[in-house]
Amino acid sequence: MIFPNTLDRYLLRRTLAPMSAVLISTMVAFLMERLMRSFDLLSQTTEGLRYLAELLVNLTPHYVGLTLPGGFFIGLFVVVNGLNKSSEIDAILASGTSLTRFTAPFVAMGVLLMVLSVILFGFVQPYSRYAYHAVLHAAENAGWNGDVRPKALLSAGSDFFLTADRTDASGRYLQQVFIRRIDPNGREDILTAVSAVVHKNPADSQIALELTNGRQISTVAGAQSYVVNFSRLMFDVPSGDAGLLRLRGEDVSELTLIELARQGFGLEPAALPRETLLAALYARLARALILPLLPLIAVPFGLSAKRAGSGAAVAAGGVLLFAFEILMVLGQATAPRVTALVAIALPAAIFAAICIATFGVSQRRPGENPVSWFIEQVAAVAQAVIKTVRRRPALPG
């Protein structure tokens, strides 16, 4: 298929809508889950919205690559299942189009997505992952905006912590306040107060707390403690010093494909074990190479949905993809103890063999494949068990 004909364009157009819907909805869910874990941190900085936007941009390549196989498979399954239910596939096959020719545009789309995946996983994601950690580092060390959220643990440097049980909507009026501070001489101050008011200067560069009805316990280096009760105390909040962010490449996810290959094969000095680097390289390539193979199982599953049920068919495909991803993760985790090529290539080869075998069976008998046969056998066993249980006579009371 060098130039797509009318049928190819029709099939690809039908595929894009469900695939895009799955990709966008899943990616948004992942992004929101990750950002929810960062809201506590971002809400306490002076530039929380800017950091939020940067986190979104830097996380997008990671989650696009993560959801690409599942979105592609579901998009193909929805299209083939819809064409099968409306008997359009019967008309297409009856016109002389083989199942291989019918699947060709989907495989071509998989090849394009494979190239996109290599670009994302191999070159864009390593830099975006490092940029994501850089934004978090900047947010953690950014100037505090003076607003306090209930039960949030605030830190201005490694030697100062502040929390309050309750605050008003503005975050300036606090109740049940707890403060811990360690000065350069080693003295530890613990302060508690019934209430406090946050005071900021016009430039928001210096922040002070006006504590009311509280107690201060100070412990010096010699383990001597002093207790002071106060009705009103002005307390200056120290400004924290930001530490330097580590260099890119100390985490394997921050290395590009070329860097993984050069360090993994010993062409450049590496800070990580060689097998760990090679396992990451092979895993990224395997995740990209399976994309052209997904139509080989999505099309047979879509054709068998009438017999096995669409829910069972799409669940079987989801289990295969999930098992593949789990094996990739386990292969990378065991790489220092197992040869990287075996840990990654073996499960990838098994997945490819399942795809090819499933499509080969479906070519000979469209609508049938080993997975649908297995699902039917499981369903038959389950029905037999249910009938046996129903026929069993009740025990006498």
mmCIF file of C-alpha atoms in Angstrom:
data_model
loop_
_atom_site.group_PDB
_atom_site.id
_atom_site.type_symbol
_atom_site.label_atom_id
_atom_site.label_comp_id
_atom_site.label_asym_id
_atom_site.label_seq_id
_atom_site.Cartn_x
_atom_site.Cartn_y
_atom_site.Cartn_z
ATOM 1 C CA MET A 1 0.000 0.000 0.000
ATOM 2 C CA ILE A 2 2.023 2.937 -1.332
ATOM 3 C CA PHE A 3 -0.885 5.266 -2.064
ATOM 4 C CA PRO A 4 -4.022 4.865 0.071
ATOM 5 C CA ASN A 5 -7.209 4.243 -1.862
ATOM 6 C CA THR A 6 -10.761 5.166 -0.881
ATOM 7 C CA LEU A 7 -11.147 2.162 1.442
ATOM 8 C CA ASP A 8 -7.863 2.929 3.218
ATOM 9 C CA ARG A 9 -8.825 6.555 3.790
ATOM 10 C CA TYR A 10 -12.259 5.481 5.059
ATOM 11 C CA LEU A 11 -10.782 3.005 7.544
ATOM 12 C CA LEU A 12 -8.141 5.432 8.794
ATOM 13 C CA ARG A 13 -10.709 8.213 9.190
ATOM 14 C CA ARG A 14 -12.942 5.890 11.210
ATOM 15 C CA THR A 15 -9.961 4.929 13.413
ATOM 16 C CA LEU A 16 -8.729 8.413 14.290
ATOM 17 C CA ALA A 17 -11.807 9.514 16.263
ATOM 18 C CA PRO A 18 -11.957 6.685 18.861
ATOM 19 C CA MET A 19 -8.182 6.494 19.124
ATOM 20 C CA SER A 20 -7.920 10.240 19.785
ATOM 21 C CA ALA A 21 -10.731 10.081 22.338
ATOM 22 C CA VAL A 22 -9.021 7.283 24.280
ATOM 23 C CA LEU A 23 -5.614 8.970 24.140
ATOM 24 C CA ILE A 24 -6.900 12.370 25.264
ATOM 25 C CA SER A 25 -9.165 11.093 28.046
ATOM 26 C CA THR A 26 -6.550 8.696 29.446
ATOM 27 C CA MET A 27 -3.749 11.253 29.220
ATOM 28 C CA VAL A 28 -5.857 13.916 30.977
ATOM 29 C CA ALA A 29 -6.671 11.454 33.774
ATOM 30 C CA PHE A 30 -2.971 10.629 34.255
ATOM 31 C CA LEU A 31 -2.000 14.309 34.184
ATOM 32 C CA MET A 32 -4.631 15.271 36.740
ATOM 33 C CA GLU A 33 -3.571 12.435 39.049
ATOM 34 C CA ARG A 34 0.066 13.539 38.916
ATOM 35 C CA LEU A 35 -0.773 17.233 39.341
ATOM 36 C CA MET A 36 -3.069 16.555 42.297
ATOM 37 C CA ARG A 37 -0.008 15.255 44.130
ATOM 38 C CA SER A 38 1.811 18.532 43.391
ATOM 39 C CA PHE A 39 -0.962 21.025 44.249
ATOM 40 C CA ASP A 40 0.058 21.211 47.927
ATOM 41 C CA LEU A 41 3.542 22.280 46.899
ATOM 42 C CA LEU A 42 2.482 24.641 44.108
ATOM 43 C CA SER A 43 -0.130 26.439 46.204
ATOM 44 C CA GLN A 44 2.556 27.668 48.608
ATOM 45 C CA THR A 45 4.788 29.320 45.995
ATOM 46 C CA THR A 46 4.583 32.780 44.504
ATOM 47 C CA GLU A 47 4.520 31.439 40.921
ATOM 48 C CA GLY A 48 2.311 28.379 41.281
ATOM 49 C CA LEU A 49 0.431 28.879 37.989
ATOM 50 C CA ARG A 50 3.640 29.153 35.990
ATOM 51 C CA TYR A 51 5.028 25.996 37.574
ATOM 52 C CA LEU A 52 1.718 24.220 36.945
ATOM 53 C CA ALA A 53 1.834 25.080 33.231
ATOM 54 C CA GLU A 54 5.454 23.910 32.971
ATOM 55 C CA LEU A 55 4.629 20.615 34.697
ATOM 56 C CA LEU A 56 1.783 20.006 32.241
ATOM 57 C CA VAL A 57 4.029 20.632 29.249
ATOM 58 C CA ASN A 58 6.841 18.414 30.532
ATOM 59 C CA LEU A 59 4.583 15.518 31.565
ATOM 60 C CA THR A 60 2.673 15.399 28.255
ATOM 61 C CA PRO A 61 5.324 13.500 26.192
ATOM 62 C CA HIS A 62 5.621 10.827 28.896
ATOM 63 C CA TYR A 63 1.894 10.144 29.072
ATOM 64 C CA VAL A 64 1.388 10.313 25.300
ATOM 65 C CA GLY A 65 3.953 7.552 24.875
ATOM 66 C CA LEU A 66 2.455 5.599 27.771
ATOM 67 C CA THR A 67 -1.114 5.645 26.425
ATOM 68 C CA LEU A 68 -0.268 5.247 22.734
ATOM 69 C CA PRO A 69 -0.430 1.404 22.511
ATOM 70 C CA GLY A 70 -3.696 1.156 24.453
ATOM 71 C CA GLY A 71 -5.330 3.995 22.536
ATOM 72 C CA PHE A 72 -4.268 2.534 19.196
ATOM 73 C CA PHE A 73 -5.557 -0.929 20.071
ATOM 74 C CA ILE A 74 -8.928 0.321 21.370
ATOM 75 C CA GLY A 75 -9.360 2.598 18.363
ATOM 76 C CA LEU A 76 -8.753 -0.308 15.976
ATOM 77 C CA PHE A 77 -11.016 -2.634 17.934
ATOM 78 C CA VAL A 78 -13.900 -0.132 17.978
ATOM 79 C CA VAL A 79 -13.651 0.406 14.221
ATOM 80 C CA VAL A 80 -13.409 -3.293 13.276
ATOM 81 C CA ASN A 81 -16.156 -4.277 15.713
ATOM 82 C CA GLY A 82 -18.429 -1.547 14.341
ATOM 83 C CA LEU A 83 -17.792 -2.603 10.743
ATOM 84 C CA ASN A 84 -18.422 -6.213 11.716
ATOM 85 C CA LYS A 85 -21.738 -5.470 13.425
ATOM 86 C CA SER A 86 -22.983 -3.474 10.433
ATOM 87 C CA SER A 87 -21.815 -6.259 8.053
ATOM 88 C CA GLU A 88 -19.548 -3.819 6.195
ATOM 89 C CA ILE A 89 -16.607 -6.204 6.626
ATOM 90 C CA ASP A 90 -18.630 -8.959 4.976
ATOM 91 C CA ALA A 91 -19.184 -6.693 1.978
ATOM 92 C CA ILE A 92 -15.506 -5.679 1.883
ATOM 93 C CA LEU A 93 -14.273 -9.281 2.012
ATOM 94 C CA ALA A 94 -16.912 -10.399 -0.509
ATOM 95 C CA SER A 95 -15.639 -7.772 -2.966
ATOM 96 C CA GLY A 96 -12.332 -9.622 -3.210
ATOM 97 C CA THR A 97 -10.364 -7.690 -0.582
ATOM 98 C CA SER A 98 -8.337 -10.079 1.552
ATOM 99 C CA LEU A 99 -8.045 -9.750 5.295
ATOM 100 C CA THR A 100 -4.354 -8.918 4.839
ATOM 101 C CA ARG A 101 -5.217 -6.056 2.470
ATOM 102 C CA PHE A 102 -7.939 -4.906 4.858
ATOM 103 C CA THR A 103 -5.387 -4.753 7.721
ATOM 104 C CA ALA A 104 -2.676 -3.022 5.661
ATOM 105 C CA PRO A 105 -3.709 0.615 6.375
ATOM 106 C CA PHE A 106 -3.809 -0.133 10.095
ATOM 107 C CA VAL A 107 -0.295 -1.586 9.957
ATOM 108 C CA ALA A 108 0.854 1.501 8.034
ATOM 109 C CA MET A 109 -0.627 3.682 10.779
ATOM 110 C CA GLY A 110 1.209 1.529 13.319
ATOM 111 C CA VAL A 111 4.494 2.166 11.501
ATOM 112 C CA LEU A 112 3.899 5.931 11.687
ATOM 113 C CA LEU A 113 3.056 5.655 15.378
ATOM 114 C CA MET A 114 6.207 3.564 15.857
ATOM 115 C CA VAL A 115 8.305 6.417 14.461
ATOM 116 C CA LEU A 116 6.449 8.849 16.734
ATOM 117 C CA SER A 117 7.056 6.546 19.717
ATOM 118 C CA VAL A 118 10.790 6.342 18.977
ATOM 119 C CA ILE A 119 10.954 10.141 18.857
ATOM 120 C CA LEU A 120 8.955 10.496 22.082
ATOM 121 C CA PHE A 121 10.585 7.720 24.134
ATOM 122 C CA GLY A 122 14.014 8.130 22.618
ATOM 123 C CA PHE A 123 14.596 11.867 22.503
ATOM 124 C CA VAL A 124 11.728 14.051 23.764
ATOM 125 C CA GLN A 125 10.824 12.216 26.968
ATOM 126 C CA PRO A 126 14.374 12.112 28.465
ATOM 127 C CA TYR A 127 14.639 15.894 28.301
ATOM 128 C CA SER A 128 11.046 16.450 29.445
ATOM 129 C CA ARG A 129 11.547 14.113 32.430
ATOM 130 C CA TYR A 130 14.585 16.081 33.518
ATOM 131 C CA ALA A 131 12.723 19.353 32.939
ATOM 132 C CA TYR A 132 9.852 18.021 35.078
ATOM 133 C CA HIS A 133 12.231 17.331 37.985
ATOM 134 C CA ALA A 134 13.817 20.753 37.435
ATOM 135 C CA VAL A 135 10.412 22.447 37.760
ATOM 136 C CA LEU A 136 9.636 20.514 40.949
ATOM 137 C CA HIS A 137 13.042 21.464 42.343
ATOM 138 C CA ALA A 138 12.437 25.117 41.514
ATOM 139 C CA ALA A 139 8.964 25.017 43.082
ATOM 140 C CA GLU A 140 10.294 23.413 46.261
ATOM 141 C CA ASN A 141 12.911 26.148 46.610
ATOM 142 C CA ALA A 142 10.832 29.061 45.351
ATOM 143 C CA GLY A 143 9.881 31.910 47.612
ATOM 144 C CA TRP A 144 6.938 31.197 49.875
ATOM 145 C CA ASN A 145 3.980 33.469 49.063
ATOM 146 C CA GLY A 146 2.951 33.795 52.692
ATOM 147 C CA ASP A 147 -0.333 31.912 52.327
ATOM 148 C CA VAL A 148 -0.881 28.875 54.536
ATOM 149 C CA ARG A 149 -3.241 26.008 53.739
ATOM 150 C CA PRO A 150 -4.791 23.906 56.521
ATOM 151 C CA LYS A 151 -2.518 21.087 57.734
ATOM 152 C CA ALA A 152 0.031 21.744 54.984
ATOM 153 C CA LEU A 153 3.655 21.257 56.049
ATOM 154 C CA LEU A 154 5.650 24.292 54.933
ATOM 155 C CA SER A 155 9.424 24.376 54.776
ATOM 156 C CA ALA A 156 11.714 27.367 54.364
ATOM 157 C CA GLY A 157 15.019 25.559 54.193
ATOM 158 C CA SER A 158 15.875 22.260 55.865
ATOM 159 C CA ASP A 159 15.805 23.751 59.391
ATOM 160 C CA PHE A 160 12.359 25.357 59.502
ATOM 161 C CA PHE A 161 8.891 23.783 59.426
ATOM 162 C CA LEU A 162 5.477 25.357 59.897
ATOM 163 C CA THR A 163 1.951 23.946 59.961
ATOM 164 C CA ALA A 164 -1.480 25.106 61.132
ATOM 165 C CA ASP A 165 -4.629 23.081 61.766
ATOM 166 C CA ARG A 166 -7.027 25.735 60.463
ATOM 167 C CA THR A 167 -6.728 28.840 58.280
ATOM 168 C CA ASP A 168 -9.140 31.314 56.756
ATOM 169 C CA ALA A 169 -9.806 31.635 53.028
ATOM 170 C CA SER A 170 -6.968 34.135 52.565
ATOM 171 C CA GLY A 171 -4.387 31.882 54.264
ATOM 172 C CA ARG A 172 -3.237 34.776 56.482
ATOM 173 C CA TYR A 173 -5.082 34.024 59.720
ATOM 174 C CA LEU A 174 -4.004 30.769 61.344
ATOM 175 C CA GLN A 175 -5.180 28.699 64.292
ATOM 176 C CA GLN A 176 -3.396 25.953 66.249
ATOM 177 C CA VAL A 177 0.066 26.774 64.898
ATOM 178 C CA PHE A 178 3.170 24.605 65.228
ATOM 179 C CA ILE A 179 6.702 25.770 64.323
ATOM 180 C CA ARG A 180 10.063 23.993 64.525
ATOM 181 C CA ARG A 181 13.307 25.856 63.907
ATOM 182 C CA ILE A 182 16.985 24.909 64.279
ATOM 183 C CA ASP A 183 19.462 27.795 64.289
ATOM 184 C CA PRO A 184 23.092 27.560 63.010
ATOM 185 C CA ASN A 185 24.354 27.009 66.563
ATOM 186 C CA GLY A 186 22.266 23.848 66.942
ATOM 187 C CA ARG A 187 19.545 25.299 69.186
ATOM 188 C CA GLU A 188 16.122 23.822 68.514
ATOM 189 C CA ASP A 189 13.045 25.991 69.030
ATOM 190 C CA ILE A 190 9.551 24.509 69.190
ATOM 191 C CA LEU A 191 6.751 27.091 69.151
ATOM 192 C CA THR A 192 3.037 26.521 69.475
ATOM 193 C CA ALA A 193 0.354 29.186 69.413
ATOM 194 C CA VAL A 194 -3.409 29.402 69.579
ATOM 195 C CA SER A 195 -3.476 31.769 66.610
ATOM 196 C CA ALA A 196 -1.197 33.708 64.305
ATOM 197 C CA VAL A 197 -1.355 36.403 61.649
ATOM 198 C CA VAL A 198 0.917 36.441 58.594
ATOM 199 C CA HIS A 199 2.476 39.859 57.855
ATOM 200 C CA LYS A 200 4.158 40.575 54.534
ATOM 201 C CA ASN A 201 5.995 43.648 53.343
ATOM 202 C CA PRO A 202 4.874 45.297 50.066
ATOM 203 C CA ALA A 203 7.458 43.385 48.017
ATOM 204 C CA ASP A 204 6.533 40.014 49.616
ATOM 205 C CA SER A 205 10.203 39.335 50.149
ATOM 206 C CA GLN A 206 10.091 39.162 53.947
ATOM 207 C CA ILE A 207 7.430 37.365 55.999
ATOM 208 C CA ALA A 208 6.755 37.578 59.718
ATOM 209 C CA LEU A 209 4.287 35.774 61.962
ATOM 210 C CA GLU A 210 2.496 37.460 64.837
ATOM 211 C CA LEU A 211 1.899 34.604 67.292
ATOM 212 C CA THR A 212 -0.713 34.926 70.036
ATOM 213 C CA ASN A 213 -1.073 32.949 73.290
ATOM 214 C CA GLY A 214 1.616 30.363 72.830
ATOM 215 C CA ARG A 215 4.649 28.636 74.243
ATOM 216 C CA GLN A 216 8.265 28.348 73.116
ATOM 217 C CA ILE A 217 10.493 25.435 74.145
ATOM 218 C CA SER A 218 14.178 25.926 73.333
ATOM 219 C CA THR A 219 16.781 23.164 73.614
ATOM 220 C CA VAL A 220 20.447 24.119 73.393
ATOM 221 C CA ALA A 221 23.330 21.877 72.349
ATOM 222 C CA GLY A 222 23.955 20.756 75.945
ATOM 223 C CA ALA A 223 20.416 19.293 76.184
ATOM 224 C CA GLN A 224 19.263 22.125 78.461
ATOM 225 C CA SER A 225 15.694 23.246 77.804
ATOM 226 C CA TYR A 226 13.946 26.533 78.438
ATOM 227 C CA VAL A 227 10.199 27.140 78.368
ATOM 228 C CA VAL A 228 8.684 30.553 77.725
ATOM 229 C CA ASN A 229 4.979 31.388 77.624
ATOM 230 C CA PHE A 230 3.972 34.431 75.636
ATOM 231 C CA SER A 231 0.813 36.347 74.842
ATOM 232 C CA ARG A 232 2.242 37.970 71.696
ATOM 233 C CA LEU A 233 5.424 37.248 69.749
ATOM 234 C CA MET A 234 6.725 38.479 66.377
ATOM 235 C CA PHE A 235 8.543 35.690 64.553
ATOM 236 C CA ASP A 236 10.539 36.202 61.338
ATOM 237 C CA VAL A 237 10.307 33.362 58.830
ATOM 238 C CA PRO A 238 13.771 32.497 57.457
ATOM 239 C CA SER A 239 14.304 32.331 53.697
ATOM 240 C CA GLY A 240 15.549 28.961 52.448
ATOM 241 C CA ASP A 241 18.544 28.510 50.177
ATOM 242 C CA ALA A 242 17.984 26.430 47.056
ATOM 243 C CA GLY A 243 20.373 23.568 46.451
ATOM 244 C CA LEU A 244 21.781 22.711 43.045
ATOM 245 C CA LEU A 245 19.815 20.291 40.876
ATOM 246 C CA ARG A 246 21.680 17.127 39.882
ATOM 247 C CA LEU A 247 22.929 16.765 36.322
ATOM 248 C CA ARG A 248 20.787 15.075 33.679
ATOM 249 C CA GLY A 249 21.633 11.435 33.153
ATOM 250 C CA GLU A 250 21.868 10.190 36.722
ATOM 251 C CA ASP A 251 18.479 8.526 36.132
ATOM 252 C CA VAL A 252 18.180 6.047 33.259
ATOM 253 C CA SER A 253 14.861 7.606 32.150
ATOM 254 C CA GLU A 254 16.707 10.861 31.390
ATOM 255 C CA LEU A 255 19.052 9.364 28.791
ATOM 256 C CA THR A 256 18.274 9.443 25.073
ATOM 257 C CA LEU A 257 18.461 6.339 22.893
ATOM 258 C CA ILE A 258 21.846 7.390 21.526
ATOM 259 C CA GLU A 259 23.219 8.001 25.024
ATOM 260 C CA LEU A 260 21.865 4.648 26.222
ATOM 261 C CA ALA A 261 23.470 2.862 23.275
ATOM 262 C CA ARG A 262 26.858 4.562 23.594
ATOM 263 C CA GLN A 263 27.075 4.056 27.362
ATOM 264 C CA GLY A 264 25.499 0.579 27.289
ATOM 265 C CA PHE A 265 27.923 -0.733 24.672
ATOM 266 C CA GLY A 266 30.928 0.818 26.402
ATOM 267 C CA LEU A 267 31.624 3.619 23.925
ATOM 268 C CA GLU A 268 31.287 6.249 26.667
ATOM 269 C CA PRO A 269 31.878 6.132 30.441
ATOM 270 C CA ALA A 270 28.658 5.337 32.317
ATOM 271 C CA ALA A 271 27.509 6.080 35.860
ATOM 272 C CA LEU A 272 24.960 3.236 35.774
ATOM 273 C CA PRO A 273 25.414 -0.543 35.270
ATOM 274 C CA ARG A 274 25.796 -1.554 31.647
ATOM 275 C CA GLU A 275 22.940 -4.105 31.721
ATOM 276 C CA THR A 276 20.584 -1.500 33.220
ATOM 277 C CA LEU A 277 21.340 0.871 30.352
ATOM 278 C CA LEU A 278 20.885 -1.839 27.721
ATOM 279 C CA ALA A 279 17.620 -3.003 29.291
ATOM 280 C CA ALA A 280 16.239 0.546 29.099
ATOM 281 C CA LEU A 281 17.391 0.771 25.455
ATOM 282 C CA TYR A 282 15.799 -2.546 24.441
ATOM 283 C CA ALA A 283 12.587 -1.809 26.366
ATOM 284 C CA ARG A 284 12.066 1.522 24.599
ATOM 285 C CA LEU A 285 12.664 -0.074 21.218
ATOM 286 C CA ALA A 286 10.325 -2.979 22.058
ATOM 287 C CA ARG A 287 7.521 -0.605 23.100
ATOM 288 C CA ALA A 288 7.843 1.130 19.734
ATOM 289 C CA LEU A 289 8.148 -2.048 17.648
ATOM 290 C CA ILE A 290 4.922 -3.593 18.970
ATOM 291 C CA LEU A 291 2.788 -0.778 17.515
ATOM 292 C CA PRO A 292 2.753 -2.175 13.922
ATOM 293 C CA LEU A 293 1.873 -5.585 15.413
ATOM 294 C CA LEU A 294 -1.205 -4.397 17.303
ATOM 295 C CA PRO A 295 -3.479 -4.489 14.202
ATOM 296 C CA LEU A 296 -2.655 -8.211 13.920
ATOM 297 C CA ILE A 297 -4.582 -8.848 17.151
ATOM 298 C CA ALA A 298 -7.029 -5.907 17.078
ATOM 299 C CA VAL A 299 -8.567 -6.955 13.738
ATOM 300 C CA PRO A 300 -9.120 -10.654 14.717
ATOM 301 C CA PHE A 301 -10.477 -9.609 18.121
ATOM 302 C CA GLY A 302 -12.876 -7.169 16.463
ATOM 303 C CA LEU A 303 -14.062 -9.875 14.062
ATOM 304 C CA SER A 304 -14.605 -12.377 16.890
ATOM 305 C CA ALA A 305 -16.517 -9.928 19.096
ATOM 306 C CA LYS A 306 -19.853 -11.183 17.747
ATOM 307 C CA ARG A 307 -19.146 -14.664 19.113
ATOM 308 C CA ALA A 308 -17.016 -14.012 22.185
ATOM 309 C CA GLY A 309 -18.584 -10.681 23.097
ATOM 310 C CA SER A 310 -16.978 -7.266 22.694
ATOM 311 C CA GLY A 311 -16.258 -6.972 26.424
ATOM 312 C CA ALA A 312 -14.391 -10.259 26.579
ATOM 313 C CA ALA A 313 -12.453 -9.527 23.382
ATOM 314 C CA VAL A 314 -11.280 -6.059 24.401
ATOM 315 C CA ALA A 315 -10.481 -7.363 27.908
ATOM 316 C CA ALA A 316 -8.294 -10.096 26.392
ATOM 317 C CA GLY A 317 -6.405 -7.503 24.352
ATOM 318 C CA GLY A 318 -6.025 -5.294 27.405
ATOM 319 C CA VAL A 319 -4.623 -8.202 29.416
ATOM 320 C CA LEU A 320 -2.073 -8.938 26.678
ATOM 321 C CA LEU A 321 -0.915 -5.305 26.559
ATOM 322 C CA PHE A 322 -0.823 -5.071 30.345
ATOM 323 C CA ALA A 323 1.179 -8.302 30.598
ATOM 324 C CA PHE A 324 3.632 -7.015 27.987
ATOM 325 C CA GLU A 325 4.160 -3.752 29.893
ATOM 326 C CA ILE A 326 4.577 -5.575 33.204
ATOM 327 C CA LEU A 327 7.173 -7.891 31.651
ATOM 328 C CA MET A 328 9.045 -4.872 30.275
ATOM 329 C CA VAL A 329 9.135 -3.293 33.732
ATOM 330 C CA LEU A 330 10.206 -6.559 35.368
ATOM 331 C CA GLY A 331 12.836 -7.069 32.687
ATOM 332 C CA GLN A 332 14.343 -3.673 33.441
ATOM 333 C CA ALA A 333 14.223 -4.357 37.184
ATOM 334 C CA THR A 334 16.054 -7.687 36.810
ATOM 335 C CA ALA A 335 18.556 -6.420 34.227
ATOM 336 C CA PRO A 336 21.515 -6.116 36.636
ATOM 337 C CA ARG A 337 21.148 -9.850 37.413
ATOM 338 C CA VAL A 338 19.866 -11.131 34.037
ATOM 339 C CA THR A 339 21.180 -10.387 30.569
ATOM 340 C CA ALA A 340 19.267 -7.404 29.242
ATOM 341 C CA LEU A 341 18.688 -8.953 25.831
ATOM 342 C CA VAL A 342 17.034 -12.013 27.388
ATOM 343 C CA ALA A 343 15.032 -10.052 29.954
ATOM 344 C CA ILE A 344 13.514 -7.758 27.310
ATOM 345 C CA ALA A 345 13.722 -9.629 23.988
ATOM 346 C CA LEU A 346 12.102 -12.847 25.238
ATOM 347 C CA PRO A 347 8.750 -11.336 26.346
ATOM 348 C CA ALA A 348 8.747 -9.077 23.257
ATOM 349 C CA ALA A 349 9.254 -12.104 20.999
ATOM 350 C CA ILE A 350 6.453 -14.009 22.755
ATOM 351 C CA PHE A 351 4.087 -11.058 22.296
ATOM 352 C CA ALA A 352 5.024 -10.789 18.606
ATOM 353 C CA ALA A 353 4.456 -14.551 18.143
ATOM 354 C CA ILE A 354 0.986 -14.270 19.721
ATOM 355 C CA CYS A 355 0.089 -11.407 17.362
ATOM 356 C CA ILE A 356 1.302 -13.238 14.253
ATOM 357 C CA ALA A 357 -0.320 -16.559 15.246
ATOM 358 C CA THR A 358 -3.647 -14.889 16.031
ATOM 359 C CA PHE A 359 -3.717 -13.128 12.675
ATOM 360 C CA GLY A 360 -2.643 -16.278 10.825
ATOM 361 C CA VAL A 361 -5.547 -18.284 12.274
ATOM 362 C CA SER A 362 -7.975 -15.458 11.531
ATOM 363 C CA GLN A 363 -6.795 -15.320 7.905
ATOM 364 C CA ARG A 364 -7.851 -18.905 7.356
ATOM 365 C CA ARG A 365 -11.116 -18.581 9.285
ATOM 366 C CA PRO A 366 -12.146 -14.936 9.823
ATOM 367 C CA GLY A 367 -13.879 -14.440 13.151
ATOM 368 C CA GLU A 368 -11.912 -17.192 14.867
ATOM 369 C CA ASN A 369 -8.612 -16.953 16.724
ATOM 370 C CA PRO A 370 -6.904 -18.781 19.604
ATOM 371 C CA VAL A 371 -7.886 -16.135 22.130
ATOM 372 C CA SER A 372 -11.573 -16.176 21.201
ATOM 373 C CA TRP A 373 -11.492 -19.980 21.320
ATOM 374 C CA PHE A 374 -9.983 -19.823 24.807
ATOM 375 C CA ILE A 375 -12.618 -17.311 25.935
ATOM 376 C CA GLU A 376 -15.382 -19.549 24.603
ATOM 377 C CA GLN A 377 -13.953 -22.561 26.449
ATOM 378 C CA VAL A 378 -13.751 -20.621 29.706
ATOM 379 C CA ALA A 379 -17.331 -19.408 29.234
ATOM 380 C CA ALA A 380 -18.503 -22.974 28.522
ATOM 381 C CA VAL A 381 -16.795 -24.276 31.674
ATOM 382 C CA ALA A 382 -18.330 -21.457 33.731
ATOM 383 C CA GLN A 383 -21.811 -22.218 32.369
ATOM 384 C CA ALA A 384 -21.375 -25.924 33.127
ATOM 385 C CA VAL A 385 -20.357 -25.138 36.696
ATOM 386 C CA ILE A 386 -23.363 -22.849 37.141
ATOM 387 C CA LYS A 387 -25.746 -25.509 35.820
ATOM 388 C CA THR A 388 -24.223 -28.123 38.122
ATOM 389 C CA VAL A 389 -24.624 -25.885 41.136
ATOM 390 C CA ARG A 390 -28.241 -25.120 40.242
ATOM 391 C CA ARG A 391 -29.111 -28.817 39.810
ATOM 392 C CA ARG A 392 -27.544 -29.850 43.115
ATOM 393 C CA PRO A 393 -30.347 -30.760 45.543
ATOM 394 C CA ALA A 394 -30.699 -28.689 48.649
ATOM 395 C CA LEU A 395 -29.475 -30.236 51.883
ATOM 396 C CA PRO A 396 -32.245 -31.340 54.269
ATOM 397 C CA GLY A 397 -32.827 -28.911 57.099
#
